[in-house]
Coordinates of C-alpha atoms in Angstrom, one line a residue:
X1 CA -6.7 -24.3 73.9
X2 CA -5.6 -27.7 73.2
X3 CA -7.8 -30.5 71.7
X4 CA -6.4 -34.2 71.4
X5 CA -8.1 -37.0 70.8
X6 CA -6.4 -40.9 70.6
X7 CA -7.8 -44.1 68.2
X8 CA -6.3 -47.3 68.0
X9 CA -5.7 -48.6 64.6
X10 CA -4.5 -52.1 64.2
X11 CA -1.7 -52.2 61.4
X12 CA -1.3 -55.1 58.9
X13 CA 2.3 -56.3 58.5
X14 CA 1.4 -57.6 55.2
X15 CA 0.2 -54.1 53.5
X16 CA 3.4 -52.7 55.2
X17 CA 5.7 -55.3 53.0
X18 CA 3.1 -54.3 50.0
X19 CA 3.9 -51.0 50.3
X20 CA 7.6 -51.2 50.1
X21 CA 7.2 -54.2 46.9
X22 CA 4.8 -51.5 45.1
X23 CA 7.0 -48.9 45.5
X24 CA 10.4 -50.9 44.6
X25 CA 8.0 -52.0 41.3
X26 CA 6.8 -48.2 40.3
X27 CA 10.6 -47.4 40.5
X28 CA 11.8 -50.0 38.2
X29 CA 9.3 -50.6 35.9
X30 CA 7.0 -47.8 36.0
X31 CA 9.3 -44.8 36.2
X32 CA 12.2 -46.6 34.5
X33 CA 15.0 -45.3 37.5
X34 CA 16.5 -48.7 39.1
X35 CA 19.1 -46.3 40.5
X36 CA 16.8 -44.5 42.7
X37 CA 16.6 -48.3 45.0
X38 CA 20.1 -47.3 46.1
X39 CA 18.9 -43.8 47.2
X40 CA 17.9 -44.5 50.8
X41 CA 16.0 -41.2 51.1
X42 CA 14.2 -41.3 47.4
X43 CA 13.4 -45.3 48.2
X44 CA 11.9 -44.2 51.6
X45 CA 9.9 -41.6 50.4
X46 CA 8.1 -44.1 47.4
X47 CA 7.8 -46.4 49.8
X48 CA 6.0 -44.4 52.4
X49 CA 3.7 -42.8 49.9
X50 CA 2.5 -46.4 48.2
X51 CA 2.0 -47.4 51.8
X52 CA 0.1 -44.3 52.5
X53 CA -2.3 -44.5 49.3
X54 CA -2.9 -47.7 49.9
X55 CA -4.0 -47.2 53.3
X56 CA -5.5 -43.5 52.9
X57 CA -8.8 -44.9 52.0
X58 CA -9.4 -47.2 55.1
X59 CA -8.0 -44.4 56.9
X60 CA -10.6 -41.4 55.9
X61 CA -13.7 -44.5 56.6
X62 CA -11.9 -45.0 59.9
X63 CA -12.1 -41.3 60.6
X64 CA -15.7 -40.4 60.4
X65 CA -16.5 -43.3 63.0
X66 CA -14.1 -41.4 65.3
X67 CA -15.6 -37.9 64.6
X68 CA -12.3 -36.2 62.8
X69 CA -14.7 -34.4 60.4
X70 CA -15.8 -32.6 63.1
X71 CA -12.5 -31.9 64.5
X72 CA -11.1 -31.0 60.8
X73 CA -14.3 -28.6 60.5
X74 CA -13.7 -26.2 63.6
X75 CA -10.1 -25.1 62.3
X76 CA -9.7 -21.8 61.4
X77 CA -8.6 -18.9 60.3
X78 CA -4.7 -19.4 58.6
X79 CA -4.2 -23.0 59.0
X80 CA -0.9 -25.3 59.1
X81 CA -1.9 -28.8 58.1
X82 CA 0.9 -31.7 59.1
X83 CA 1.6 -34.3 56.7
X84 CA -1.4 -33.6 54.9
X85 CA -0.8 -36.8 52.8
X86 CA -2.5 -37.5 50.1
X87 CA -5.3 -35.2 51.5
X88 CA -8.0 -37.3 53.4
X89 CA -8.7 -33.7 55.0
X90 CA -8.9 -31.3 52.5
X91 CA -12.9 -31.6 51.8
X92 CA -13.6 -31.2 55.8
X93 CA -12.4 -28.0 56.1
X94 CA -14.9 -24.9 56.4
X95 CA -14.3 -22.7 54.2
X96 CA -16.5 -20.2 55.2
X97 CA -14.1 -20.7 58.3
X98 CA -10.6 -20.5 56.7
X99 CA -8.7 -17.9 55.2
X100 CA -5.5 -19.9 54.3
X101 CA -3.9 -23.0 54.7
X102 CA -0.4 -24.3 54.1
X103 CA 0.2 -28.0 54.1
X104 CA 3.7 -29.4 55.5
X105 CA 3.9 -33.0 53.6
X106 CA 7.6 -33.8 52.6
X107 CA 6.8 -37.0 51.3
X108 CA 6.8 -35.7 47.4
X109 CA 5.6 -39.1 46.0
X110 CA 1.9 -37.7 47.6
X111 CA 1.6 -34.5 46.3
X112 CA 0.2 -35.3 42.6
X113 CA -2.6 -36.9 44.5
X114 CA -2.8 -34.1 47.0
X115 CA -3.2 -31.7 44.4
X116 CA -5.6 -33.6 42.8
X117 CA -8.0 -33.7 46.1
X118 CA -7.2 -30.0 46.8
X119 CA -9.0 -29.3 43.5
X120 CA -11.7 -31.3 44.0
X121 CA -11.9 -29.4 47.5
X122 CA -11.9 -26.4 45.6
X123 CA -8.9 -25.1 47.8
X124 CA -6.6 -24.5 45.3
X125 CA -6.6 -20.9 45.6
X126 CA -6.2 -20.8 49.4
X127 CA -4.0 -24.5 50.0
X128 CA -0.1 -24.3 49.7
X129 CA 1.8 -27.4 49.9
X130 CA 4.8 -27.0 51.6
X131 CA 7.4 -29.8 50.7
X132 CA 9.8 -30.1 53.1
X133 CA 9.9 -31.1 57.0
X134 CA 9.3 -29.2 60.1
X135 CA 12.5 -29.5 60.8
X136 CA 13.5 -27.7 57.5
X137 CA 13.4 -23.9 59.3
X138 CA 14.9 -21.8 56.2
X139 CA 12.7 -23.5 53.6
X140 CA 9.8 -23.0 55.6
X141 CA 10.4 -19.4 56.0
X142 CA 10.4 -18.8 52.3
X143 CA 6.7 -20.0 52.5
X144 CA 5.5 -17.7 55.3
X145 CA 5.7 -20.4 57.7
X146 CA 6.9 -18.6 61.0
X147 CA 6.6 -18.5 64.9
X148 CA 3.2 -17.2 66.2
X149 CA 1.7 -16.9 62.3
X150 CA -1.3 -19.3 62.4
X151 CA -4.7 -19.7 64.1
X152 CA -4.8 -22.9 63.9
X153 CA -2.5 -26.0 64.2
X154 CA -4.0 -29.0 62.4
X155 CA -1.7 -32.8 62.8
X156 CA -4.2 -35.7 62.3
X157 CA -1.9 -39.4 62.7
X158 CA 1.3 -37.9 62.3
X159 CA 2.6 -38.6 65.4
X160 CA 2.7 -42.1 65.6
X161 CA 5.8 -41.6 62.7
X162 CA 8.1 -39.0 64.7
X163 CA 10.7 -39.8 66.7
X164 CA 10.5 -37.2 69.3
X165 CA 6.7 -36.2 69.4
X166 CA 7.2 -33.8 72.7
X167 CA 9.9 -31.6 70.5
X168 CA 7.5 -31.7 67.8
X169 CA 4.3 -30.8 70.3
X170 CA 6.6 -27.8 71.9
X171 CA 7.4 -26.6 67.5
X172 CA 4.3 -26.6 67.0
X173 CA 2.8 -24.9 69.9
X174 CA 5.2 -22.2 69.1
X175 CA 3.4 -21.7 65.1
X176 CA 0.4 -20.8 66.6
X177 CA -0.7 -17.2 67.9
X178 CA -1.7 -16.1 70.9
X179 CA -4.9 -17.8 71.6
X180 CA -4.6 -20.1 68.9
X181 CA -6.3 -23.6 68.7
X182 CA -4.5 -27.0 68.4
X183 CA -6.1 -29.6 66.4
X184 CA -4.6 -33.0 67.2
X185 CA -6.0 -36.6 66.1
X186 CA -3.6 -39.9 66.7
X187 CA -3.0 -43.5 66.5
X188 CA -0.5 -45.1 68.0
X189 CA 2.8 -46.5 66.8
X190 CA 2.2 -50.0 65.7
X191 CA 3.4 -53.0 67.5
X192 CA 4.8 -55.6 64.2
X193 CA 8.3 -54.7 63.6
X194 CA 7.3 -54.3 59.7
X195 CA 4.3 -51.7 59.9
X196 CA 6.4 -49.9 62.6
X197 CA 9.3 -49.2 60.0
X198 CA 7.3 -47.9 57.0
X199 CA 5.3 -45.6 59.8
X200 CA 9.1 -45.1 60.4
X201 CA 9.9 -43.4 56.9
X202 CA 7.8 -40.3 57.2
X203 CA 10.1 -37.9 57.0
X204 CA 8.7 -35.3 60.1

């Protein structure tokens, strides 16, 4: 059974450029590493995570208007949670409901404050961050993350930030098990040519 649903969220080209001045400022003055501006991928990665804290709040307001508690609340069983973020979805899980859930985010720059909302979740015990991308097969396997080993598939505004969302859809079709459920919530990709780029730096 597959469940989609489909908001529109109107992007601001100005947090966007925020995002990528915040994270250009944590790297040279905050974490003392001027070096890492001339790392494309480590750049990236800061950038999409300041962009993403600074949004997540809006984000998780937006969400209960739209009813993604609810839709957060059904899944079951052993989850797979894409780009989890900084974890606007960890307190709507059941957890009368869940019996393990493993969290793809390969943005790194998120997962302090992930953690952080996992604990106050109190999931800590059952939630496994995953840091790497779907694409990333052999380090996934070391995790337990294989073909037909989940109940449910969880993806709430992910795909607005890959480039091939039908390869993605078929991947992740193929995670779940026979009968499994498909949990997926989406924007779209923005229109300005500055959010569309930072959406552009996930790293799915």
């Amino acid at each position: 059974m597959v469940r989609s649903r489909l908001a529109i969220i109107q992007d601001d080209p100005l947090k966007s450029l925020l995002g990528a001045i915040l994270a250009a400022f944590d790297i040279v003055f905050m974490k003392r590493r001027p070096q890492d501006l001339l790392n494309l991928a480590k750049f990236s990665d800061q950038a999409f995570g300041s962009f993403w804290l600074m949004m997540a709040p809006k984000l998780a307001e937006m969400e209960v208007e739209k009813g993604v508690p609810a839709l957060v609340g059904s899944a079951t069983g052993t989850i797979i949670e894409i780009g989890p973020g900084s974890g606007n979805q960890v307190s709507r899980y059941d957890r009368s409901k869940v019996t393990k859930i493993y969290g793809i985010e390969p943005t790194t720059s998120l997962h302090p404050k992930l953690r952080e909302n996992i604990k106050k979740a109190g999931l800590s015990d059952i939630y496994t961050i995953v840091p790497c991308a779907l694409q990333d097969v052999e380090t996934l396997r070391k995790y337990g993350v294989d073909k037909e080993a989940f109940d449910t598939v969880l993806s709430v505004q992910v795909f607005c930030s890959v480039p091939n969302p039908k390869e993605m859809a078929a991947a992740l079709w193929g995670l779940l098990k026979p009968g499994g459920t498909m949990i997926i919530y989406e924007h779209v990709k923005s229109g300005d040519y500055i959010s569309s780029k930072v959406q552009g730096m996930s790293m799915f």
